[in-house]
């Protein structure tokens, strides 16, 4: 019995020593997180409370992974614009801060892709591989910082090309009454640009 007790004791000592080493190697990752609750849900808008540190236009996340933008920031409650289907939200659901503003992926990976206003792909070609992101609400570059417009753009309409000089990269506004050919003019310009090869080299033709 003495030998069995000694063996059992050594086994227990070894097990407890292993547990002690494992416990010492674990460093707890503690992080403060502000959690609020929904107090009212209406059409496209939710009112939340319990997030005193939320900033203007900051993204907040709901329990069903729905995102919202904090717009009306008051002392006791915050008005949030909901970015998606809000049918599953109810009073009392939790809301957490994200610490970032609304942003989307930017870069050449977006060329030829169809995305939603939130930057989600809609063309069935998988996720966008870009890593660079840019806030949706940001100041435009100053005029002197922009690249000059030096390449002409052919619209395919001889009247427009003869009367109005348009450069590639220049912003143009098509105005007119209904059924006057505004969409047809834009589509002809797209087709002419693709056929002439004056578009971006990575743009699918």
PDB file of C-alpha atoms in Angstrom:
ATOM      1  CA  UNK A   1       0.000   0.000   0.000  1.00  0.00           C
ATOM      2  CA  UNK A   2       2.892   2.306   0.760  1.00  0.00           C
ATOM      3  CA  UNK A   3       4.256   1.940  -2.789  1.00  0.00           C
ATOM      4  CA  UNK A   4       0.824   2.575  -4.317  1.00  0.00           C
ATOM      5  CA  UNK A   5       0.376   5.682  -2.137  1.00  0.00           C
ATOM      6  CA  UNK A   6       3.775   7.017  -3.148  1.00  0.00           C
ATOM      7  CA  UNK A   7       3.032   6.471  -6.833  1.00  0.00           C
ATOM      8  CA  UNK A   8      -0.354   8.165  -6.480  1.00  0.00           C
ATOM      9  CA  UNK A   9       1.201  11.069  -4.622  1.00  0.00           C
ATOM     10  CA  UNK A  10       3.868  11.564  -7.307  1.00  0.00           C
ATOM     11  CA  UNK A  11       1.186  11.454  -9.985  1.00  0.00           C
ATOM     12  CA  UNK A  12      -0.936  14.041  -8.205  1.00  0.00           C
ATOM     13  CA  UNK A  13       2.073  16.269  -7.590  1.00  0.00           C
ATOM     14  CA  UNK A  14       2.994  16.112 -11.270  1.00  0.00           C
ATOM     15  CA  UNK A  15      -0.579  16.928 -12.324  1.00  0.00           C
ATOM     16  CA  UNK A  16      -0.850  19.889  -9.949  1.00  0.00           C
ATOM     17  CA  UNK A  17       2.553  21.164 -11.076  1.00  0.00           C
ATOM     18  CA  UNK A  18       1.430  21.023 -14.712  1.00  0.00           C
ATOM     19  CA  UNK A  19      -1.765  22.880 -13.848  1.00  0.00           C
ATOM     20  CA  UNK A  20       0.213  25.543 -12.004  1.00  0.00           C
ATOM     21  CA  UNK A  21       2.522  26.065 -14.992  1.00  0.00           C
ATOM     22  CA  UNK A  22      -0.451  26.276 -17.349  1.00  0.00           C
ATOM     23  CA  UNK A  23      -2.173  28.785 -15.086  1.00  0.00           C
ATOM     24  CA  UNK A  24       0.920  30.981 -14.892  1.00  0.00           C
ATOM     25  CA  UNK A  25       1.354  30.971 -18.675  1.00  0.00           C
ATOM     26  CA  UNK A  26      -2.157  32.318 -19.259  1.00  0.00           C
ATOM     27  CA  UNK A  27      -2.321  36.105 -19.337  1.00  0.00           C
ATOM     28  CA  UNK A  28      -5.916  37.343 -19.151  1.00  0.00           C
ATOM     29  CA  UNK A  29      -6.830  39.836 -21.850  1.00  0.00           C
ATOM     30  CA  UNK A  30      -9.106  42.333 -20.170  1.00  0.00           C
ATOM     31  CA  UNK A  31     -10.723  45.046 -22.232  1.00  0.00           C
ATOM     32  CA  UNK A  32     -13.324  47.603 -21.348  1.00  0.00           C
ATOM     33  CA  UNK A  33     -16.412  47.561 -23.541  1.00  0.00           C
ATOM     34  CA  UNK A  34     -19.360  49.897 -23.495  1.00  0.00           C
ATOM     35  CA  UNK A  35     -22.672  48.082 -23.858  1.00  0.00           C
ATOM     36  CA  UNK A  36     -25.990  49.862 -24.222  1.00  0.00           C
ATOM     37  CA  UNK A  37     -29.565  48.794 -24.817  1.00  0.00           C
ATOM     38  CA  UNK A  38     -32.246  49.717 -27.298  1.00  0.00           C
ATOM     39  CA  UNK A  39     -34.986  51.859 -25.823  1.00  0.00           C
ATOM     40  CA  UNK A  40     -37.070  52.406 -28.956  1.00  0.00           C
ATOM     41  CA  UNK A  41     -37.144  51.145 -32.546  1.00  0.00           C
ATOM     42  CA  UNK A  42     -38.934  52.955 -35.359  1.00  0.00           C
ATOM     43  CA  UNK A  43     -38.692  52.989 -39.149  1.00  0.00           C
ATOM     44  CA  UNK A  44     -34.982  52.885 -39.930  1.00  0.00           C
ATOM     45  CA  UNK A  45     -34.054  54.556 -36.641  1.00  0.00           C
ATOM     46  CA  UNK A  46     -33.313  53.202 -33.164  1.00  0.00           C
ATOM     47  CA  UNK A  47     -32.887  55.058 -29.891  1.00  0.00           C
ATOM     48  CA  UNK A  48     -30.335  53.579 -27.500  1.00  0.00           C
ATOM     49  CA  UNK A  49     -29.049  54.402 -24.030  1.00  0.00           C
ATOM     50  CA  UNK A  50     -26.043  53.351 -21.976  1.00  0.00           C
ATOM     51  CA  UNK A  51     -23.302  54.498 -24.382  1.00  0.00           C
ATOM     52  CA  UNK A  52     -22.024  57.758 -22.907  1.00  0.00           C
ATOM     53  CA  UNK A  53     -18.745  57.656 -24.835  1.00  0.00           C
ATOM     54  CA  UNK A  54     -20.142  57.103 -28.328  1.00  0.00           C
ATOM     55  CA  UNK A  55     -19.086  59.716 -30.872  1.00  0.00           C
ATOM     56  CA  UNK A  56     -20.917  61.443 -33.677  1.00  0.00           C
ATOM     57  CA  UNK A  57     -21.159  59.251 -36.815  1.00  0.00           C
ATOM     58  CA  UNK A  58     -19.546  56.318 -34.983  1.00  0.00           C
ATOM     59  CA  UNK A  59     -20.619  52.823 -35.983  1.00  0.00           C
ATOM     60  CA  UNK A  60     -22.464  50.767 -33.387  1.00  0.00           C
ATOM     61  CA  UNK A  61     -23.146  47.039 -33.586  1.00  0.00           C
ATOM     62  CA  UNK A  62     -26.374  45.338 -32.598  1.00  0.00           C
ATOM     63  CA  UNK A  63     -26.848  41.791 -31.361  1.00  0.00           C
ATOM     64  CA  UNK A  64     -27.840  40.483 -34.825  1.00  0.00           C
ATOM     65  CA  UNK A  65     -24.641  41.922 -36.441  1.00  0.00           C
ATOM     66  CA  UNK A  66     -26.590  44.868 -37.833  1.00  0.00           C
ATOM     67  CA  UNK A  67     -24.663  48.129 -37.954  1.00  0.00           C
ATOM     68  CA  UNK A  68     -25.886  51.645 -37.336  1.00  0.00           C
ATOM     69  CA  UNK A  69     -24.510  55.183 -37.403  1.00  0.00           C
ATOM     70  CA  UNK A  70     -24.847  57.347 -34.309  1.00  0.00           C
ATOM     71  CA  UNK A  71     -26.227  60.707 -35.435  1.00  0.00           C
ATOM     72  CA  UNK A  72     -28.316  62.323 -32.726  1.00  0.00           C
ATOM     73  CA  UNK A  73     -25.977  62.196 -29.699  1.00  0.00           C
ATOM     74  CA  UNK A  74     -27.700  63.486 -26.558  1.00  0.00           C
ATOM     75  CA  UNK A  75     -26.677  63.292 -22.922  1.00  0.00           C
ATOM     76  CA  UNK A  76     -28.977  60.394 -22.008  1.00  0.00           C
ATOM     77  CA  UNK A  77     -29.714  58.674 -25.340  1.00  0.00           C
ATOM     78  CA  UNK A  78     -28.411  58.332 -28.859  1.00  0.00           C
ATOM     79  CA  UNK A  79     -30.346  58.254 -32.124  1.00  0.00           C
ATOM     80  CA  UNK A  80     -28.944  55.662 -34.544  1.00  0.00           C
ATOM     81  CA  UNK A  81     -29.601  55.291 -38.268  1.00  0.00           C
ATOM     82  CA  UNK A  82     -29.938  51.569 -39.036  1.00  0.00           C
ATOM     83  CA  UNK A  83     -27.959  50.199 -41.990  1.00  0.00           C
ATOM     84  CA  UNK A  84     -29.980  47.161 -43.001  1.00  0.00           C
ATOM     85  CA  UNK A  85     -32.967  45.038 -42.084  1.00  0.00           C
ATOM     86  CA  UNK A  86     -34.099  46.045 -38.603  1.00  0.00           C
ATOM     87  CA  UNK A  87     -37.076  43.695 -38.285  1.00  0.00           C
ATOM     88  CA  UNK A  88     -35.214  41.525 -35.771  1.00  0.00           C
ATOM     89  CA  UNK A  89     -34.424  44.366 -33.372  1.00  0.00           C
ATOM     90  CA  UNK A  90     -36.438  44.739 -30.179  1.00  0.00           C
ATOM     91  CA  UNK A  91     -36.431  46.985 -27.157  1.00  0.00           C
ATOM     92  CA  UNK A  92     -33.854  45.783 -24.637  1.00  0.00           C
ATOM     93  CA  UNK A  93     -31.414  44.281 -27.156  1.00  0.00           C
ATOM     94  CA  UNK A  94     -27.733  45.009 -26.532  1.00  0.00           C
ATOM     95  CA  UNK A  95     -25.723  47.546 -28.518  1.00  0.00           C
ATOM     96  CA  UNK A  96     -21.919  47.863 -28.502  1.00  0.00           C
ATOM     97  CA  UNK A  97     -19.495  50.468 -29.780  1.00  0.00           C
ATOM     98  CA  UNK A  98     -17.097  49.692 -32.626  1.00  0.00           C
ATOM     99  CA  UNK A  99     -14.747  52.636 -32.139  1.00  0.00           C
ATOM    100  CA  UNK A 100     -14.677  53.485 -35.861  1.00  0.00           C
ATOM    101  CA  UNK A 101     -16.662  55.485 -38.359  1.00  0.00           C
ATOM    102  CA  UNK A 102     -18.332  54.220 -41.520  1.00  0.00           C
ATOM    103  CA  UNK A 103     -15.676  53.173 -44.044  1.00  0.00           C
ATOM    104  CA  UNK A 104     -15.360  51.029 -47.160  1.00  0.00           C
ATOM    105  CA  UNK A 105     -12.622  49.159 -49.002  1.00  0.00           C
ATOM    106  CA  UNK A 106     -10.749  51.268 -51.560  1.00  0.00           C
ATOM    107  CA  UNK A 107      -8.223  50.397 -54.238  1.00  0.00           C
ATOM    108  CA  UNK A 108      -7.939  48.823 -57.671  1.00  0.00           C
ATOM    109  CA  UNK A 109      -9.615  45.659 -56.342  1.00  0.00           C
ATOM    110  CA  UNK A 110     -12.940  47.503 -56.722  1.00  0.00           C
ATOM    111  CA  UNK A 111     -12.577  47.988 -60.481  1.00  0.00           C
ATOM    112  CA  UNK A 112     -15.314  46.088 -62.269  1.00  0.00           C
ATOM    113  CA  UNK A 113     -17.046  45.016 -59.054  1.00  0.00           C
ATOM    114  CA  UNK A 114     -20.653  45.673 -58.049  1.00  0.00           C
ATOM    115  CA  UNK A 115     -21.010  46.627 -54.399  1.00  0.00           C
ATOM    116  CA  UNK A 116     -23.707  47.890 -52.070  1.00  0.00           C
ATOM    117  CA  UNK A 117     -23.587  51.335 -50.399  1.00  0.00           C
ATOM    118  CA  UNK A 118     -22.001  49.552 -47.423  1.00  0.00           C
ATOM    119  CA  UNK A 119     -19.189  48.135 -49.573  1.00  0.00           C
ATOM    120  CA  UNK A 120     -20.541  44.566 -49.638  1.00  0.00           C
ATOM    121  CA  UNK A 121     -20.116  42.660 -52.953  1.00  0.00           C
ATOM    122  CA  UNK A 122     -23.314  42.068 -54.943  1.00  0.00           C
ATOM    123  CA  UNK A 123     -21.894  40.443 -58.083  1.00  0.00           C
ATOM    124  CA  UNK A 124     -21.371  36.947 -56.670  1.00  0.00           C
ATOM    125  CA  UNK A 125     -17.594  37.066 -57.246  1.00  0.00           C
ATOM    126  CA  UNK A 126     -16.609  36.621 -53.622  1.00  0.00           C
ATOM    127  CA  UNK A 127     -15.229  39.009 -51.059  1.00  0.00           C
ATOM    128  CA  UNK A 128     -13.165  42.027 -52.059  1.00  0.00           C
ATOM    129  CA  UNK A 129      -9.476  41.353 -51.431  1.00  0.00           C
ATOM    130  CA  UNK A 130      -8.500  44.958 -50.732  1.00  0.00           C
ATOM    131  CA  UNK A 131      -7.054  45.854 -47.338  1.00  0.00           C
ATOM    132  CA  UNK A 132      -7.005  49.658 -47.555  1.00  0.00           C
ATOM    133  CA  UNK A 133     -10.095  51.369 -46.173  1.00  0.00           C
ATOM    134  CA  UNK A 134     -11.302  54.959 -46.343  1.00  0.00           C
ATOM    135  CA  UNK A 135     -14.057  56.746 -44.414  1.00  0.00           C
ATOM    136  CA  UNK A 136     -17.176  57.434 -46.456  1.00  0.00           C
ATOM    137  CA  UNK A 137     -17.426  60.937 -44.980  1.00  0.00           C
ATOM    138  CA  UNK A 138     -14.155  62.727 -45.698  1.00  0.00           C
ATOM    139  CA  UNK A 139     -12.985  65.945 -47.293  1.00  0.00           C
ATOM    140  CA  UNK A 140     -12.243  65.865 -51.012  1.00  0.00           C
ATOM    141  CA  UNK A 141      -8.667  66.649 -52.098  1.00  0.00           C
ATOM    142  CA  UNK A 142      -7.953  70.274 -52.900  1.00  0.00           C
ATOM    143  CA  UNK A 143      -8.067  71.339 -56.545  1.00  0.00           C
ATOM    144  CA  UNK A 144      -4.296  71.773 -56.769  1.00  0.00           C
ATOM    145  CA  UNK A 145      -3.705  68.307 -55.291  1.00  0.00           C
ATOM    146  CA  UNK A 146      -5.729  66.500 -57.955  1.00  0.00           C
ATOM    147  CA  UNK A 147      -4.244  64.998 -61.100  1.00  0.00           C
ATOM    148  CA  UNK A 148      -4.722  67.196 -64.184  1.00  0.00           C
ATOM    149  CA  UNK A 149      -7.252  66.249 -66.857  1.00  0.00           C
ATOM    150  CA  UNK A 150      -5.129  65.774 -69.994  1.00  0.00           C
ATOM    151  CA  UNK A 151      -6.729  62.818 -71.827  1.00  0.00           C
ATOM    152  CA  UNK A 152      -9.832  63.516 -73.955  1.00  0.00           C
ATOM    153  CA  UNK A 153     -12.928  61.355 -73.609  1.00  0.00           C
ATOM    154  CA  UNK A 154     -14.969  60.412 -76.664  1.00  0.00           C
ATOM    155  CA  UNK A 155     -18.652  59.949 -75.923  1.00  0.00           C
ATOM    156  CA  UNK A 156     -19.603  58.400 -79.261  1.00  0.00           C
ATOM    157  CA  UNK A 157     -22.001  61.251 -80.036  1.00  0.00           C
ATOM    158  CA  UNK A 158     -20.484  63.499 -82.720  1.00  0.00           C
ATOM    159  CA  UNK A 159     -22.608  66.471 -81.691  1.00  0.00           C
ATOM    160  CA  UNK A 160     -21.479  66.243 -78.062  1.00  0.00           C
ATOM    161  CA  UNK A 161     -17.827  65.582 -78.962  1.00  0.00           C
ATOM    162  CA  UNK A 162     -17.788  68.552 -81.369  1.00  0.00           C
ATOM    163  CA  UNK A 163     -19.461  71.060 -79.050  1.00  0.00           C
ATOM    164  CA  UNK A 164     -18.341  70.043 -75.536  1.00  0.00           C
ATOM    165  CA  UNK A 165     -14.706  69.196 -74.699  1.00  0.00           C
ATOM    166  CA  UNK A 166     -14.738  66.444 -72.078  1.00  0.00           C
ATOM    167  CA  UNK A 167     -11.649  65.037 -70.409  1.00  0.00           C
ATOM    168  CA  UNK A 168     -11.249  61.633 -68.792  1.00  0.00           C
ATOM    169  CA  UNK A 169     -11.623  62.069 -65.058  1.00  0.00           C
ATOM    170  CA  UNK A 170     -13.702  65.223 -65.441  1.00  0.00           C
ATOM    171  CA  UNK A 171     -17.054  65.278 -63.693  1.00  0.00           C
ATOM    172  CA  UNK A 172     -20.057  66.010 -65.899  1.00  0.00           C
ATOM    173  CA  UNK A 173     -23.736  66.395 -65.080  1.00  0.00           C
ATOM    174  CA  UNK A 174     -26.352  65.277 -67.607  1.00  0.00           C
ATOM    175  CA  UNK A 175     -29.483  67.396 -67.299  1.00  0.00           C
ATOM    176  CA  UNK A 176     -32.710  67.160 -69.258  1.00  0.00           C
ATOM    177  CA  UNK A 177     -36.366  66.311 -69.176  1.00  0.00           C
ATOM    178  CA  UNK A 178     -37.733  62.788 -69.123  1.00  0.00           C
ATOM    179  CA  UNK A 179     -37.356  60.616 -72.223  1.00  0.00           C
ATOM    180  CA  UNK A 180     -34.779  62.911 -73.836  1.00  0.00           C
ATOM    181  CA  UNK A 181     -31.951  60.359 -74.043  1.00  0.00           C
ATOM    182  CA  UNK A 182     -29.882  61.031 -70.921  1.00  0.00           C
ATOM    183  CA  UNK A 183     -29.423  57.337 -70.100  1.00  0.00           C
ATOM    184  CA  UNK A 184     -28.798  56.478 -73.761  1.00  0.00           C
ATOM    185  CA  UNK A 185     -26.055  59.109 -73.940  1.00  0.00           C
ATOM    186  CA  UNK A 186     -24.361  57.733 -70.829  1.00  0.00           C
ATOM    187  CA  UNK A 187     -24.575  54.116 -72.041  1.00  0.00           C
ATOM    188  CA  UNK A 188     -23.174  55.063 -75.447  1.00  0.00           C
ATOM    189  CA  UNK A 189     -20.279  56.808 -73.707  1.00  0.00           C
ATOM    190  CA  UNK A 190     -19.555  53.680 -71.641  1.00  0.00           C
ATOM    191  CA  UNK A 191     -19.602  51.461 -74.733  1.00  0.00           C
ATOM    192  CA  UNK A 192     -17.410  53.853 -76.726  1.00  0.00           C
ATOM    193  CA  UNK A 193     -14.861  54.025 -73.908  1.00  0.00           C
ATOM    194  CA  UNK A 194     -14.691  50.225 -73.622  1.00  0.00           C
ATOM    195  CA  UNK A 195     -14.371  49.669 -77.379  1.00  0.00           C
ATOM    196  CA  UNK A 196     -11.705  52.331 -77.849  1.00  0.00           C
ATOM    197  CA  UNK A 197      -9.601  50.908 -75.024  1.00  0.00           C
ATOM    198  CA  UNK A 198      -9.324  54.253 -73.296  1.00  0.00           C
ATOM    199  CA  UNK A 199     -10.634  52.850 -70.018  1.00  0.00           C
ATOM    200  CA  UNK A 200      -8.589  51.386 -67.181  1.00  0.00           C
ATOM    201  CA  UNK A 201      -6.424  48.413 -68.274  1.00  0.00           C
ATOM    202  CA  UNK A 202      -7.951  46.188 -65.548  1.00  0.00           C
ATOM    203  CA  UNK A 203     -11.535  47.083 -66.420  1.00  0.00           C
ATOM    204  CA  UNK A 204     -13.317  43.996 -67.870  1.00  0.00           C
ATOM    205  CA  UNK A 205     -14.375  44.440 -71.479  1.00  0.00           C
TER     206      UNK A 205
END
